[in-house]
Coordinates of C-alpha atoms in Angstrom, one line a residue:
Chain E
M1 CA -19.1 -97.8 62.2
A2 CA -19.3 -94.5 64.0
K3 CA -16.0 -93.6 62.3
F4 CA -17.1 -94.8 59.0
K5 CA -20.4 -92.6 59.2
L6 CA -18.5 -89.7 60.4
G7 CA -16.2 -90.3 57.4
S8 CA -18.9 -90.5 54.8
S9 CA -20.5 -87.6 56.1
I10 CA -17.3 -85.6 55.8
I11 CA -17.1 -86.7 52.0
L12 CA -20.8 -85.9 51.4
V13 CA -20.5 -82.6 52.8
V14 CA -17.3 -82.0 50.8
L15 CA -18.8 -83.0 47.7
I16 CA -21.8 -81.1 48.2
T17 CA -19.7 -77.9 48.8
L18 CA -17.8 -78.7 45.9
S19 CA -20.9 -79.1 43.6
V20 CA -22.3 -75.7 44.9
V21 CA -19.1 -74.0 44.4
G22 CA -18.8 -75.7 40.8
A23 CA -22.4 -74.6 40.2
C24 CA -21.8 -70.9 41.0
Q25 CA -18.7 -70.7 39.1
A26 CA -19.2 -67.6 36.5
F27 CA -17.5 -65.7 33.9
V28 CA -17.3 -62.1 33.2
F29 CA -19.5 -61.2 30.1
T30 CA -18.8 -57.9 28.5
D31 CA -21.3 -56.5 25.9
P32 CA -19.2 -56.6 22.5
T33 CA -20.7 -53.0 21.9
G34 CA -19.5 -51.8 25.2
L35 CA -22.8 -51.0 27.2
Y36 CA -22.5 -53.3 30.1
S37 CA -20.8 -56.1 31.9
T38 CA -22.0 -58.7 34.1
T39 CA -21.2 -62.3 35.6
I40 CA -23.0 -65.3 33.9
W41 CA -22.7 -68.7 35.6
D42 CA -20.7 -71.2 33.6
Q43 CA -23.5 -73.4 32.6
W44 CA -25.3 -70.7 30.5
V45 CA -23.7 -70.8 27.1
Y46 CA -23.3 -67.8 24.8
Q47 CA -25.1 -68.2 21.5
A48 CA -23.1 -66.4 19.0
H49 CA -25.4 -67.5 16.2
H50 CA -28.3 -66.2 17.8
S51 CA -26.9 -62.9 19.1
T52 CA -26.4 -59.7 17.2
A53 CA -25.2 -56.0 18.1
Q54 CA -28.6 -55.5 19.4
I55 CA -29.2 -58.8 21.5
T56 CA -27.1 -61.1 23.4
V57 CA -28.5 -64.9 24.0
F58 CA -27.4 -67.5 26.6
Y59 CA -28.8 -71.0 26.7
G60 CA -29.1 -72.9 30.1
E61 CA -29.0 -76.5 30.8
G62 CA -32.7 -77.0 30.7
N63 CA -34.4 -77.4 27.1
Y64 CA -36.2 -74.2 27.4
D65 CA -33.8 -72.2 29.6
L66 CA -33.0 -68.8 27.9
L67 CA -31.3 -65.6 28.9
Y68 CA -31.2 -62.6 26.5
F69 CA -30.2 -59.0 27.1
E70 CA -31.6 -56.6 24.5
S71 CA -30.6 -53.0 23.5
L72 CA -33.7 -51.5 22.0
G73 CA -32.4 -48.3 20.7
T74 CA -34.1 -45.0 21.1
V75 CA -37.9 -45.2 22.4
A76 CA -40.6 -42.4 22.4
D77 CA -41.5 -43.4 26.0
D78 CA -40.7 -40.6 28.6
S79 CA -40.6 -43.1 31.4
V80 CA -39.6 -46.8 32.1
D81 CA -43.4 -47.0 33.5
L82 CA -44.5 -46.3 29.9
L83 CA -42.1 -48.4 28.2
A84 CA -43.2 -51.5 30.4
E85 CA -46.9 -50.6 30.2
R86 CA -46.9 -50.3 26.5
S87 CA -45.0 -53.6 26.2
I88 CA -47.1 -55.6 28.3
E89 CA -50.0 -54.2 26.6
L90 CA -48.8 -55.2 23.1
Y91 CA -47.7 -58.6 24.5
G92 CA -51.3 -59.2 25.7
D93 CA -53.0 -57.8 22.4
P94 CA -53.7 -59.9 19.1
G95 CA -50.5 -60.6 17.6
G96 CA -48.8 -60.7 20.7
L97 CA -48.0 -63.7 22.9
E98 CA -50.6 -66.8 23.0
S99 CA -52.4 -66.9 26.4
F100 CA -50.4 -64.2 27.8
Q101 CA -50.8 -63.7 31.6
L102 CA -49.1 -61.3 33.8
E103 CA -48.2 -63.4 37.0
T104 CA -46.6 -60.7 39.0
P105 CA -47.3 -57.1 38.9
L106 CA -44.7 -54.4 37.7
K107 CA -42.2 -53.8 40.6
T108 CA -39.6 -51.0 40.7
M109 CA -36.1 -52.4 41.0
D110 CA -32.6 -51.0 40.3
V111 CA -29.9 -52.1 38.0
A112 CA -26.4 -50.7 38.9
G113 CA -28.0 -47.4 39.6
Q114 CA -30.7 -47.4 36.8
S115 CA -34.2 -47.7 38.1
G116 CA -36.2 -50.1 36.2
L117 CA -39.3 -52.4 36.3
S118 CA -39.6 -56.0 36.5
C119 CA -42.4 -58.5 36.2
V120 CA -43.3 -62.1 35.5
Y121 CA -45.5 -63.4 32.9
T122 CA -46.3 -66.6 31.3
Y123 CA -47.3 -67.6 27.7
E124 CA -47.7 -70.5 25.2
D125 CA -45.3 -71.4 22.5
A126 CA -46.2 -72.8 19.2
R127 CA -46.1 -76.2 20.7
G128 CA -48.5 -75.3 23.6
N129 CA -45.7 -75.3 26.2
T130 CA -46.3 -72.8 28.8
L131 CA -43.2 -70.7 29.2
W132 CA -42.4 -68.5 32.3
E133 CA -40.5 -65.2 31.6
Y134 CA -39.1 -62.9 34.2
R135 CA -38.6 -59.5 32.4
V136 CA -36.8 -56.4 33.5
F137 CA -37.6 -53.2 31.6
L138 CA -35.0 -50.3 31.6
L139 CA -34.7 -46.6 30.2
L140 CA -31.1 -45.4 29.9
P141 CA -30.1 -41.9 29.5
G142 CA -31.0 -40.5 26.0
N143 CA -34.2 -42.7 26.1
Q144 CA -32.3 -45.6 25.3
G145 CA -34.4 -48.6 26.0
F146 CA -32.9 -51.9 27.5
S147 CA -34.4 -55.1 28.6
I148 CA -33.2 -58.4 30.6
A149 CA -35.2 -61.6 30.2
L150 CA -34.9 -64.9 31.6
S151 CA -37.4 -67.7 30.7
S152 CA -38.1 -71.3 31.3
D153 CA -40.8 -73.9 30.9
K154 CA -40.5 -74.1 34.9
P155 CA -41.9 -71.6 37.2
W156 CA -38.4 -71.1 38.8
V157 CA -38.0 -67.9 37.1
R158 CA -40.6 -66.5 39.3
E159 CA -38.9 -66.4 42.6
N160 CA -35.8 -64.2 41.9
P161 CA -33.6 -67.1 40.9
P162 CA -30.0 -67.0 42.2
L163 CA -28.7 -66.6 38.7
L164 CA -30.6 -63.4 38.0
E165 CA -29.6 -62.1 41.3
D166 CA -26.1 -62.8 40.6
I167 CA -26.3 -61.2 37.2
L168 CA -27.9 -57.9 38.6
A169 CA -25.7 -57.8 41.5
N170 CA -22.7 -57.8 39.1
W171 CA -24.1 -55.6 36.5
R172 CA -22.0 -52.6 35.6
W173 CA -23.0 -50.1 32.9
L174 CA -19.6 -49.3 31.0
L175 CA -20.8 -45.9 29.3
Chain B
M1 CA -70.2 -0.9 -32.9
K2 CA -70.9 1.2 -29.8
T3 CA -71.2 -0.7 -26.5
S4 CA -73.4 1.0 -23.7
R5 CA -72.0 2.3 -20.5
L6 CA -73.8 -0.4 -18.6
Q7 CA -72.2 -3.2 -20.8
R8 CA -68.7 -1.5 -20.4
W9 CA -69.2 -1.4 -16.8
F10 CA -70.4 -5.0 -16.3
G11 CA -68.4 -6.6 -18.8
P12 CA -65.2 -6.9 -16.8
W13 CA -67.1 -7.8 -13.7
T14 CA -69.1 -10.6 -15.4
V15 CA -65.8 -12.3 -16.4
V16 CA -64.5 -11.9 -13.1
L17 CA -67.8 -13.2 -11.2
L18 CA -67.7 -16.2 -13.9
F19 CA -64.2 -17.1 -12.8
F20 CA -65.1 -17.1 -9.3
V21 CA -67.9 -19.2 -9.9
L22 CA -66.2 -21.6 -12.0
L23 CA -63.3 -21.7 -9.4
S24 CA -65.6 -22.3 -6.5
G25 CA -67.5 -24.9 -8.5
S26 CA -64.2 -26.6 -9.1
V27 CA -63.1 -26.5 -5.5
Q28 CA -66.4 -28.1 -4.6
A29 CA -66.0 -30.6 -7.5
A30 CA -62.6 -31.5 -6.2
S31 CA -63.8 -31.7 -2.5
L32 CA -66.9 -33.8 -3.5
G33 CA -64.7 -35.9 -5.8
E34 CA -62.6 -36.8 -2.7
R35 CA -65.6 -37.5 -0.6
F36 CA -66.8 -39.9 -3.3
E37 CA -63.3 -41.6 -3.5
R38 CA -63.2 -42.3 0.2
T39 CA -67.1 -43.4 0.1
L40 CA -66.5 -45.4 -2.7
G41 CA -63.1 -47.2 -1.3
G42 CA -64.8 -47.5 2.0
S43 CA -67.9 -49.3 0.6
A44 CA -65.8 -52.0 -0.9
V45 CA -63.8 -52.8 2.3
P46 CA -66.2 -55.1 4.1
E47 CA -66.5 -57.3 1.0
I48 CA -62.6 -57.3 0.4
L49 CA -62.3 -58.4 4.1
K50 CA -65.0 -61.1 3.7
Q51 CA -63.0 -62.5 0.4
Y52 CA -59.8 -62.5 1.8
G53 CA -60.4 -64.0 5.3
G54 CA -60.6 -60.9 7.4
E55 CA -57.8 -59.0 8.9
H56 CA -54.7 -60.6 9.8
V57 CA -52.7 -59.2 13.0
L58 CA -48.9 -59.9 12.6
P59 CA -46.7 -60.4 15.4
I60 CA -45.8 -57.3 17.2
G61 CA -42.0 -57.1 15.9
Q62 CA -43.2 -57.6 12.0
R63 CA -46.4 -55.4 12.3
M64 CA -44.1 -52.4 13.7
W65 CA -41.6 -53.2 10.7
V66 CA -44.4 -53.0 8.1
E67 CA -46.2 -50.1 9.7
E68 CA -43.0 -48.1 9.6
I69 CA -42.2 -48.9 6.0
F70 CA -45.7 -47.9 5.2
R71 CA -45.3 -44.7 7.4
R72 CA -42.3 -43.6 5.4
L73 CA -44.0 -44.2 2.0
V74 CA -47.0 -42.1 3.0
E75 CA -44.7 -39.5 4.5
V76 CA -43.5 -38.6 1.1
T77 CA -46.9 -38.8 -0.7
E78 CA -48.2 -35.8 -2.5
R79 CA -52.1 -36.0 -1.9
E80 CA -52.7 -34.3 1.5
D81 CA -56.5 -35.0 1.2
V82 CA -55.9 -38.8 1.7
D83 CA -55.8 -40.7 4.8
Y84 CA -53.9 -43.8 4.1
T85 CA -54.5 -47.0 6.0
L86 CA -52.8 -50.3 5.7
T87 CA -54.6 -53.6 6.3
I88 CA -53.0 -57.0 6.3
L89 CA -55.3 -59.8 4.9
N90 CA -55.6 -63.1 6.2
S91 CA -55.1 -64.9 2.8
S92 CA -52.0 -67.1 1.8
E93 CA -52.5 -65.6 -1.6
L94 CA -49.6 -63.5 -2.9
N95 CA -51.5 -60.3 -3.6
A96 CA -51.7 -56.7 -2.8
F97 CA -54.2 -54.0 -4.0
A98 CA -55.3 -50.5 -3.3
L99 CA -58.9 -49.1 -3.2
P100 CA -59.7 -45.4 -3.9
G101 CA -59.5 -43.0 -0.8
G102 CA -56.3 -44.4 0.8
Y103 CA -57.2 -48.0 1.4
V104 CA -54.1 -50.4 1.0
F105 CA -54.2 -53.9 1.3
I106 CA -51.6 -56.7 1.4
T107 CA -52.0 -60.4 2.1
R108 CA -49.9 -62.2 4.9
G109 CA -48.9 -64.6 2.2
L110 CA -47.3 -61.8 0.3
I111 CA -45.5 -60.5 3.3
S112 CA -44.2 -64.0 4.3
A113 CA -42.9 -64.3 0.7
I114 CA -41.1 -61.1 0.8
G115 CA -39.5 -61.9 4.4
R116 CA -37.4 -59.4 5.7
D117 CA -36.6 -57.5 2.4
E118 CA -37.5 -54.0 3.1
A119 CA -37.1 -52.7 -0.5
E120 CA -39.5 -55.3 -1.9
L121 CA -42.1 -54.4 0.8
A122 CA -41.6 -50.7 0.0
A123 CA -41.9 -51.4 -3.8
V124 CA -45.3 -53.3 -3.4
L125 CA -46.8 -50.6 -1.1
G126 CA -45.2 -47.7 -3.2
H127 CA -46.9 -49.2 -6.1
E128 CA -50.3 -49.5 -4.4
I129 CA -50.0 -46.2 -2.9
T130 CA -49.5 -44.7 -6.5
H131 CA -52.7 -46.0 -7.7
I132 CA -54.4 -43.9 -5.0
E133 CA -52.1 -40.9 -5.6
R134 CA -53.0 -40.9 -9.2
K135 CA -56.9 -41.7 -8.6
H136 CA -56.3 -44.9 -10.9
G137 CA -59.1 -46.9 -9.1
V138 CA -61.7 -44.0 -9.2
N139 CA -60.9 -43.3 -12.8
A140 CA -61.1 -46.9 -13.8
V141 CA -64.5 -47.0 -12.1
L142 CA -66.1 -43.9 -13.5
R143 CA -64.7 -44.9 -16.9
Q144 CA -66.3 -48.3 -16.8
M145 CA -69.4 -46.6 -15.9
G146 CA -69.0 -44.2 -18.7
L147 CA -68.9 -41.3 -16.4
A148 CA -65.1 -40.1 -16.6
V149 CA -66.0 -37.4 -19.1
L150 CA -68.6 -35.9 -16.9
L151 CA -66.4 -35.9 -13.9
E152 CA -63.8 -33.9 -16.1
V153 CA -66.2 -31.4 -17.5
G154 CA -68.0 -30.8 -14.2
V155 CA -69.0 -32.9 -11.5
M156 CA -71.5 -30.5 -10.1
T157 CA -73.9 -31.8 -12.5
L158 CA -73.4 -35.5 -11.2
D159 CA -74.9 -36.2 -7.9
L160 CA -71.8 -38.1 -6.6
A161 CA -73.5 -38.6 -3.2
S162 CA -76.4 -40.5 -4.4
A163 CA -76.8 -43.9 -3.1
D164 CA -77.5 -45.5 -6.5
L165 CA -74.7 -44.2 -8.1
L166 CA -72.5 -45.5 -5.3
R167 CA -74.0 -48.7 -5.0
V168 CA -73.2 -49.3 -8.9
A169 CA -69.8 -47.7 -8.6
S170 CA -69.0 -49.9 -5.5
A171 CA -70.0 -53.2 -7.5
T172 CA -67.9 -51.9 -10.4
L173 CA -65.0 -51.2 -8.3
L174 CA -65.1 -54.8 -6.8
Q175 CA -65.2 -56.1 -10.4
L176 CA -62.2 -54.1 -11.3
V177 CA -60.1 -54.7 -8.4
S178 CA -59.3 -58.3 -8.9
L179 CA -58.4 -57.3 -12.6
G180 CA -56.3 -54.2 -11.9
W181 CA -56.8 -50.6 -13.2
G182 CA -55.4 -51.1 -16.7
R183 CA -52.0 -51.8 -18.3
E184 CA -51.1 -48.0 -18.5
A185 CA -52.0 -47.5 -14.9
E186 CA -49.9 -50.6 -13.8
Y187 CA -47.0 -49.3 -15.8
E188 CA -47.3 -45.8 -14.1
A189 CA -47.7 -47.3 -10.5
D190 CA -44.6 -49.3 -11.1
L191 CA -42.3 -46.5 -12.0
S192 CA -43.6 -43.9 -9.9
G193 CA -44.1 -46.4 -7.1
Q194 CA -40.4 -47.2 -7.4
A195 CA -39.8 -43.4 -7.3
L196 CA -41.8 -43.1 -4.2
A197 CA -39.9 -45.9 -2.4
V198 CA -36.5 -44.1 -3.4
K199 CA -37.7 -40.9 -2.0
A200 CA -38.8 -42.6 1.2
G201 CA -35.2 -43.8 1.4
F202 CA -35.6 -47.3 0.1
D203 CA -33.4 -49.0 -2.6
G204 CA -35.4 -48.9 -5.9
V205 CA -33.8 -52.3 -6.9
G206 CA -36.5 -53.7 -4.7
A207 CA -38.9 -53.4 -7.5
V208 CA -36.7 -55.3 -9.9
S209 CA -35.8 -58.0 -7.5
L210 CA -39.4 -58.5 -6.6
L211 CA -40.3 -59.3 -10.1
D212 CA -37.3 -61.6 -10.2
D213 CA -38.6 -63.5 -7.5
V214 CA -41.9 -64.0 -9.1
F215 CA -39.9 -65.2 -12.1
T216 CA -38.1 -67.6 -9.8
V217 CA -41.4 -69.1 -8.6
G218 CA -42.3 -69.6 -12.1
S219 CA -45.9 -71.0 -11.8
E220 CA -48.7 -69.8 -13.6
D221 CA -50.6 -69.9 -10.5
L222 CA -48.4 -68.2 -8.3
P223 CA -47.7 -65.0 -9.8
M224 CA -49.2 -62.0 -7.8
K225 CA -52.5 -60.7 -8.9
I226 CA -51.1 -57.3 -8.8
F227 CA -49.2 -58.5 -12.0
R228 CA -52.3 -60.1 -13.7
T229 CA -52.8 -57.3 -16.0
H230 CA -49.4 -57.5 -17.3
P231 CA -48.8 -60.2 -20.0
D232 CA -45.2 -59.2 -20.4
T233 CA -43.7 -58.9 -16.7
R234 CA -40.3 -58.9 -18.5
I235 CA -41.0 -55.6 -20.0
R236 CA -42.1 -54.2 -16.6
R237 CA -38.9 -55.4 -14.9
D238 CA -36.6 -54.1 -17.7
R239 CA -38.3 -50.6 -17.4
L240 CA -37.8 -50.8 -13.5
E241 CA -34.2 -51.7 -14.1
A242 CA -33.7 -49.0 -16.7
A243 CA -35.2 -46.5 -14.3
L244 CA -32.8 -47.2 -11.3
V245 CA -30.0 -45.1 -13.1
S246 CA -32.1 -42.1 -13.1
F247 CA -31.6 -42.1 -9.2
W248 CA -28.2 -41.5 -9.4
S249 CA -26.6 -38.1 -9.6
T250 CA -25.2 -36.6 -12.7
P251 CA -21.5 -37.1 -12.7
V252 CA -19.5 -33.8 -11.9
V253 CA -16.1 -33.1 -11.8
V254 CA -14.1 -33.6 -8.6
E255 CA -12.1 -30.4 -7.6
D256 CA -9.8 -31.9 -5.0
R257 CA -8.5 -34.9 -7.0
D258 CA -5.5 -35.6 -4.9
V259 CA -7.6 -36.8 -2.0
V260 CA -9.2 -39.4 -4.5
E261 CA -6.1 -40.5 -6.2
R262 CA -4.5 -40.9 -2.6
L263 CA -7.1 -43.1 -1.6
N264 CA -7.2 -44.9 -4.8
A265 CA -3.6 -45.8 -4.3
S266 CA -3.6 -47.1 -1.0
R267 CA -6.9 -49.2 -1.8
N268 CA -5.1 -50.8 -4.5
S269 CA -1.9 -51.5 -2.5
K270 CA -1.3 -55.2 -2.6
Q271 CA -1.1 -55.6 1.2
A272 CA -4.6 -54.0 1.8
R273 CA -6.2 -56.0 -0.9
R274 CA -4.7 -59.4 0.3
N275 CA -6.2 -59.4 3.8
D276 CA -9.6 -60.8 4.6
P277 CA -11.6 -58.0 6.6
G278 CA -13.0 -61.1 8.6
G279 CA -9.2 -61.6 9.7
R280 CA -9.1 -65.4 8.6
Y281 CA -7.8 -65.3 5.2
V282 CA -4.9 -64.0 3.1
V283 CA -4.7 -64.3 -0.4
I284 CA -1.1 -64.8 -1.5
V285 CA -1.3 -64.5 -5.3
P286 CA -4.0 -65.0 -7.9
D287 CA -2.4 -67.9 -9.2
E288 CA -2.1 -67.9 -13.0
G289 CA -4.6 -70.5 -14.3
A290 CA -5.0 -72.1 -11.2
G291 CA -7.3 -70.3 -9.2
L292 CA -6.7 -68.1 -5.9
H293 CA -3.9 -69.3 -3.5
V294 CA -5.2 -68.5 0.0
F295 CA -3.6 -69.0 3.4
D296 CA -6.2 -70.0 6.1
Q297 CA -4.9 -68.4 9.2
Q298 CA -7.6 -70.3 11.5
V299 CA -6.4 -73.7 10.4
R300 CA -3.0 -72.8 9.2
Q301 CA -3.3 -74.3 5.9
Y302 CA -2.9 -73.1 2.2
V303 CA -6.1 -73.7 0.1
T304 CA -6.8 -73.2 -3.5
W305 CA -10.2 -71.6 -4.4
F306 CA -11.7 -71.4 -8.0
E307 CA -9.3 -74.2 -9.3
N308 CA -8.4 -74.2 -13.0
T309 CA -9.7 -70.4 -13.3
K310 CA -7.5 -67.5 -14.5
V311 CA -7.9 -64.9 -11.9
H312 CA -6.7 -61.4 -13.1
D313 CA -8.0 -59.4 -10.0
F314 CA -9.7 -60.0 -6.6
A315 CA -11.3 -57.7 -3.8
W316 CA -12.7 -58.6 -0.7
S317 CA -16.0 -57.1 0.2
P318 CA -15.8 -54.4 3.0
Q319 CA -17.1 -56.5 5.8
G320 CA -15.2 -59.6 4.2
Q321 CA -18.4 -61.9 3.5
Y322 CA -17.3 -61.8 -0.1
I323 CA -14.7 -61.9 -2.6
A324 CA -15.2 -60.6 -6.2
L325 CA -12.9 -61.8 -8.9
I326 CA -12.4 -60.8 -12.5
V327 CA -11.5 -64.1 -14.1
N328 CA -11.5 -65.6 -17.7
E329 CA -14.2 -67.6 -18.5
G330 CA -14.0 -69.2 -22.1
S331 CA -12.9 -66.0 -24.2
Q332 CA -14.9 -63.8 -21.8
R333 CA -13.5 -61.8 -18.7
Q334 CA -16.1 -61.9 -16.1
L335 CA -16.9 -60.8 -12.7
W336 CA -17.3 -63.6 -10.0
I337 CA -18.4 -63.2 -6.8
G338 CA -17.4 -66.1 -4.1
D339 CA -18.3 -66.5 -0.4
R340 CA -15.9 -66.4 2.3
W341 CA -15.5 -70.2 2.0
G342 CA -14.4 -69.8 -1.8
K343 CA -17.5 -71.0 -3.4
K344 CA -18.8 -69.0 -6.3
T345 CA -22.2 -67.6 -5.8
K346 CA -22.6 -65.4 -8.9
S347 CA -21.1 -64.4 -12.2
V348 CA -21.5 -61.4 -14.3
G349 CA -20.6 -61.6 -17.9
L350 CA -21.3 -59.3 -20.9
S351 CA -21.3 -60.8 -24.2
G352 CA -18.3 -59.5 -26.1
Q353 CA -17.3 -57.1 -23.6
A354 CA -14.5 -57.6 -20.9
I355 CA -14.9 -56.6 -17.4
T356 CA -11.6 -55.1 -16.5
E357 CA -12.0 -53.6 -12.9
M358 CA -14.1 -53.5 -9.7
S359 CA -14.8 -51.8 -6.8
W360 CA -17.3 -52.5 -3.9
S361 CA -19.5 -50.0 -2.4
P362 CA -18.9 -49.3 1.5
Q363 CA -21.9 -51.2 2.2
G364 CA -20.7 -54.4 0.4
N365 CA -23.9 -54.8 -1.5
Q366 CA -23.1 -53.2 -4.9
L367 CA -19.9 -53.4 -7.0
A368 CA -18.9 -50.6 -9.7
I369 CA -17.2 -52.3 -12.7
L370 CA -15.7 -51.0 -15.6
V371 CA -16.7 -52.8 -19.0
D372 CA -14.8 -52.5 -22.0
G373 CA -16.8 -50.9 -24.8
P374 CA -15.9 -49.6 -28.2
M375 CA -15.6 -45.9 -27.0
G376 CA -13.5 -47.2 -23.9
S377 CA -14.5 -48.6 -20.5
E378 CA -18.1 -47.8 -19.2
V379 CA -18.7 -47.2 -15.7
M380 CA -21.4 -49.7 -14.5
V381 CA -22.9 -50.8 -11.2
T382 CA -24.2 -54.3 -10.4
Y383 CA -25.8 -55.6 -7.2
L384 CA -24.8 -58.6 -5.1
E385 CA -28.6 -59.6 -4.6
A386 CA -30.2 -58.6 -7.8
D387 CA -29.3 -59.1 -11.6
V388 CA -29.2 -55.7 -12.6
L389 CA -26.6 -53.6 -14.4
L390 CA -26.6 -49.7 -14.4
Q391 CA -24.5 -47.5 -16.6
V392 CA -23.9 -44.7 -14.0
G393 CA -21.0 -43.0 -15.7
G394 CA -23.2 -41.0 -18.0
D395 CA -21.5 -40.0 -21.3
F396 CA -18.2 -40.4 -19.6
T397 CA -15.8 -43.8 -20.0
G398 CA -13.5 -44.3 -16.8
E399 CA -10.1 -45.8 -16.3
S400 CA -10.3 -46.6 -12.6
S401 CA -13.0 -46.1 -9.9
I402 CA -13.3 -46.1 -6.2
W403 CA -16.2 -46.2 -4.1
L404 CA -16.1 -44.2 -0.9
D405 CA -18.8 -43.2 1.6
T406 CA -19.4 -40.2 -0.3
G407 CA -20.2 -41.5 -3.6
L408 CA -18.5 -43.3 -6.4
Y409 CA -15.5 -41.9 -8.0
F410 CA -14.2 -42.6 -11.5
A411 CA -11.1 -41.4 -13.5
H412 CA -11.7 -40.0 -17.2
G413 CA -8.7 -38.7 -18.8
D414 CA -7.0 -36.4 -16.4
M415 CA -10.1 -35.8 -14.4
W416 CA -11.9 -37.5 -11.6
Y417 CA -15.7 -37.6 -11.7
H418 CA -18.0 -38.3 -8.8
T419 CA -21.5 -39.8 -8.8
S420 CA -23.6 -41.1 -6.0
A421 CA -26.7 -43.2 -5.7
P422 CA -29.8 -42.0 -3.5
K423 CA -29.4 -42.5 0.2
V424 CA -30.9 -45.8 1.5
S425 CA -32.0 -45.7 5.2
P426 CA -32.6 -49.0 6.8
V427 CA -35.9 -49.3 8.7
T428 CA -35.6 -48.4 12.4
I429 CA -38.7 -49.0 14.5
R430 CA -39.8 -45.5 15.9
N431 CA -40.9 -46.9 19.3
P432 CA -39.9 -50.5 19.9
V433 CA -40.7 -52.8 22.7
P434 CA -38.3 -55.7 24.0
Q435 CA -38.5 -58.8 22.0
V436 CA -39.9 -62.2 23.2
L437 CA -37.3 -64.9 22.1
Q438 CA -37.6 -68.6 22.3
R439 CA -34.9 -71.1 22.4
Q440 CA -34.4 -73.0 19.3
R441 CA -34.0 -76.5 20.4
I442 CA -32.5 -78.3 17.3
L443 CA -29.6 -76.6 15.4
S444 CA -30.3 -78.1 12.0
P445 CA -27.4 -78.1 9.4
T446 CA -28.0 -76.4 5.9
V447 CA -28.6 -78.9 3.2
I448 CA -27.0 -77.9 -0.1
K449 CA -27.7 -79.9 -3.1
E450 CA -25.0 -79.8 -5.8
G451 CA -25.8 -82.0 -8.7
N452 CA -26.3 -85.5 -7.5
T453 CA -24.5 -84.8 -4.2
I454 CA -25.8 -83.3 -1.0
R455 CA -23.6 -81.3 1.0
L456 CA -24.4 -80.5 4.9
T457 CA -23.0 -77.4 6.4
R458 CA -22.8 -76.3 9.9
P459 CA -25.4 -73.8 11.0
S460 CA -24.2 -70.4 10.0
L461 CA -22.3 -68.3 12.7
T462 CA -22.4 -64.4 13.0
I463 CA -20.4 -62.5 15.1
P464 CA -22.2 -59.7 17.1

């Protein structure tokens, strides 16, 4: 009986390990315009028909799981603080996002040597679902705005999810 | 007759003094007139907002796009005394109008109907801005009140700041605004608005396609009120189409013809023409009488497009989204456009005239064609998205044409000539913010109705 228990425990540990390893399998994604590369978990699927030269979109397993990177082009803001503050103000203004609420204040972060600001906010989509979005604002040399966003209908995006940590840890600017 | 010394001395000075009095009067009149315009327009704004459901706030991205188009148009206006403002009205009606003093209005319904076509939106806003530039509104009000003459002979005698006058003028303005400022004013706003849009870097064809879209709607109730005062929209559309060629440069002789000839030869090489720029198809030969024989490299199969059609010539668009063909249709030699799945999307034919050659614009949205006429082949340009035909070769006929980034070149006799379209600059938001995307949960196939059958296609794919 004890042998059986030990055997099943080992199998269980192996299975859990395999599933964790499997879950963390990732591929290297290189931006078609040659601006950046990073790793994306296999469960996140690139959406060619929603992506353009400016925006790259991935869908996750959940119905609302969404990851996207956007090159804004030249912005007039002199600092990433101004870009982030202006964006948040516009999201909250009429014509912005429905029931917009800043859940965590802006905090500084580093993305492969470029300092940026991140925050988490919630808003309602047209069907009344509350969506959570983790947003990173960056201002690259030449006043090129850039943004990374991860959203879901679940609040897991709020707690520095491992997916985002992996993306940011493996981020490389190619310019 | 003798004049006294006093008369001789004061005579010229009197003239000078009178001149300055009149000048200062007219400057004051101009300034008073401008103030009156602004006050008059402003007085009608609350009533307009009330009638059209108040102000509508567009989503951030769309708002920035509309504002940027408006800003570019205002930047090239001539009147410096006008402070232009744009208001989006919360109405589903398809409407736009302008009030004296710089107030431009457009409904959310019209913005929605226009979609993301910046040339069409620039045409609407250019039209409305022109009404203000040319003082159509204020003149119509004064004309209606019988005061136009007074304004012209000397506004100083008229108390334009009078509250009574303003009240009556404002009521007249509200009556007139729904009717338009008169047929001639509308014609002028059409053409000058189109020219303003071109000057601001938009494609002037937007004014034509806008009217075509209204025709497509085809209902008595739906056409925009901005066209209400025009019983014959066809005339307006044709005038706008005819004006398009005026924006092209006059053809001039090309000094360095060798470069153009080399480029033309390389472009016309069989190899260059066969390959789809998208990398999927290779056209084997235009099959005489049996369509176009194509090898699909993705599924490694031969397919025939445009079956039972005699294809004389073909050319892929620069981005490979379309293929243009010269085909025999009955006794006519026509231009056909097909998509990259071999489906015909458009045809251009001219009664009794054969189309003999074609050349895509570098952007892939226009085609230069040579059309056989009594004096030789006329050099014409047609649009992919609009039914227009412009004779851009001026008095010259052409034997061959090539369209490069620097413009359209055509051979005439031993010479090559160059002409170019006005520069079109796509709208770029000056100070963008990151978009907020939402996941689209269902990928619906496109439903295409063809006669009695319905065809479902996969959602369109685009390569970033």
